[in-house]
Coordinates of C-alpha atoms in Angstrom, one line a residue:
M165 CA 15.5 -100.9 -61.8
E166 CA 17.1 -101.9 -65.1
F167 CA 20.9 -102.6 -65.5
K168 CA 21.3 -99.6 -67.9
E169 CA 19.6 -97.3 -65.3
I170 CA 22.1 -98.6 -62.6
Q171 CA 24.9 -97.8 -65.0
E172 CA 23.7 -94.3 -65.5
L173 CA 23.3 -93.7 -61.9
I174 CA 26.8 -94.8 -61.2
K175 CA 28.1 -92.5 -63.9
L176 CA 26.1 -89.7 -62.4
I177 CA 27.4 -90.2 -58.9
D178 CA 30.9 -90.6 -60.2
N179 CA 30.8 -87.2 -61.8
T180 CA 29.5 -85.4 -58.6
G181 CA 31.3 -84.7 -55.3
L182 CA 29.1 -87.4 -53.6
T183 CA 31.0 -90.2 -51.7
S184 CA 27.8 -92.4 -51.0
F185 CA 24.4 -92.9 -52.2
E186 CA 21.5 -95.0 -51.1
M187 CA 18.2 -95.5 -52.8
E188 CA 15.1 -97.6 -51.9
K189 CA 12.3 -98.4 -54.1
E190 CA 9.6 -100.9 -53.6
N191 CA 11.5 -104.3 -53.7
F192 CA 14.8 -102.7 -54.7
K193 CA 17.5 -101.1 -52.6
I194 CA 20.8 -99.9 -53.9
S195 CA 23.8 -98.6 -52.0
I196 CA 26.9 -97.1 -53.9
N197 CA 30.0 -96.0 -51.9
K198 CA 32.7 -94.1 -53.8
E199 CA 36.3 -94.4 -52.4
T200 CA 38.1 -91.1 -52.6
N201 CA 41.9 -90.9 -52.6
K202 CA 42.4 -87.3 -52.0
I203 CA 45.9 -86.3 -52.6
F204 CA 47.0 -83.0 -51.2
S205 CA 50.1 -81.6 -52.6
Q206 CA 52.0 -79.1 -51.0
E207 CA 54.2 -77.1 -53.2
V208 CA 57.4 -76.0 -51.7
V209 CA 58.6 -72.7 -52.9
Q210 CA 62.3 -72.2 -52.3
Q211 CA 63.6 -68.7 -52.5
E212 CA 66.8 -68.4 -54.2
T213 CA 69.5 -67.2 -51.9
P214 CA 72.1 -65.3 -53.8
Q215 CA 75.6 -66.7 -53.3
Y216 CA 78.1 -64.2 -52.2
P217 CA 81.9 -64.8 -52.3
K218 CA 82.2 -63.8 -48.6
V219 CA 79.6 -63.4 -45.8
I220 CA 79.7 -62.1 -42.3
A221 CA 77.2 -64.2 -40.3
S222 CA 75.8 -63.5 -36.8
P223 CA 77.7 -65.4 -34.0
I224 CA 74.7 -65.0 -31.7
V225 CA 71.0 -64.4 -31.5
G226 CA 70.1 -60.8 -30.7
T227 CA 69.1 -57.4 -32.1
F228 CA 71.2 -56.1 -35.0
Y229 CA 72.6 -52.6 -34.9
I230 CA 74.5 -51.0 -37.9
A231 CA 75.7 -48.0 -36.0
P232 CA 77.1 -47.4 -32.5
A233 CA 74.2 -45.2 -31.5
P234 CA 70.8 -44.2 -33.0
G235 CA 71.5 -41.6 -35.7
A236 CA 75.1 -42.1 -35.7
T237 CA 77.2 -43.0 -38.8
P238 CA 77.0 -46.7 -39.6
F239 CA 80.1 -48.8 -38.9
V240 CA 80.0 -50.0 -42.6
Q241 CA 77.7 -49.6 -45.7
P242 CA 77.9 -51.0 -49.2
G243 CA 81.2 -50.1 -50.8
S244 CA 83.0 -49.9 -47.5
K245 CA 86.4 -51.8 -47.4
V246 CA 86.9 -53.6 -44.0
K247 CA 89.9 -55.2 -42.4
K248 CA 90.0 -58.5 -40.5
G249 CA 89.1 -57.5 -36.8
Q250 CA 87.3 -54.2 -37.8
T251 CA 83.8 -53.8 -36.1
V252 CA 81.0 -54.0 -38.6
C253 CA 77.9 -53.9 -36.4
I254 CA 76.6 -54.6 -32.9
I255 CA 74.4 -57.3 -31.7
E256 CA 72.5 -56.7 -28.5
A257 CA 71.9 -59.9 -26.6
M258 CA 70.6 -60.0 -23.0
K259 CA 71.3 -56.4 -22.5
L260 CA 74.9 -56.7 -23.6
M261 CA 76.2 -54.8 -26.8
N262 CA 78.4 -57.4 -28.6
E263 CA 80.7 -55.8 -31.2
I264 CA 80.9 -58.0 -34.3
Q265 CA 84.2 -57.9 -36.3
A266 CA 85.0 -58.9 -39.8
D267 CA 86.8 -62.2 -39.9
E268 CA 88.7 -61.3 -43.0
D269 CA 89.5 -58.4 -45.3
M270 CA 86.7 -57.6 -47.7
E271 CA 84.5 -55.1 -49.4
I272 CA 80.9 -54.9 -48.2
I273 CA 78.5 -55.5 -51.3
E274 CA 75.3 -55.5 -49.3
V275 CA 73.9 -55.2 -45.8
L276 CA 71.3 -58.2 -45.5
V277 CA 69.4 -57.1 -42.5
A278 CA 67.8 -53.9 -41.3
D279 CA 68.9 -51.9 -38.3
G280 CA 67.0 -53.0 -35.3
E281 CA 66.1 -56.3 -36.7
M282 CA 66.3 -59.6 -34.7
V283 CA 68.9 -62.0 -35.9
E284 CA 69.6 -65.6 -35.5
Y285 CA 72.7 -67.5 -35.0
G286 CA 74.4 -68.1 -38.3
Q287 CA 72.2 -65.7 -40.2
P288 CA 74.1 -63.7 -42.8
L289 CA 74.5 -60.1 -42.0
F290 CA 76.7 -58.8 -44.7
A291 CA 77.7 -59.9 -48.3
G292 CA 81.2 -59.1 -49.3
K293 CA 83.8 -59.8 -51.9

């Protein structure tokens, strides 16, 4: 095998997905191994969390309820003005209904979780101003 043929063979292997190649021919044997440095990139997509002037966060893990009973009028809704200490929702944890109060006077801009949804400790429940 001529040097030029070996160069062409190397180029051919380099342009394919092959990582190794062996060939035997009469009094000639060639073995080519291509090292691969596979780099896997993981794109992290961060969702932009809107910044609200005031937030009421969950003090416990449990199930969020916006009203005192199914079908009842919600404690608050967007546009509601609440006073410090006013009940804004219930979070059920271990079969106990825990009333969650506003920690300051505010106007509710948005309810951030759905009725009946599981919430985590520290998860924002309401956005206010």
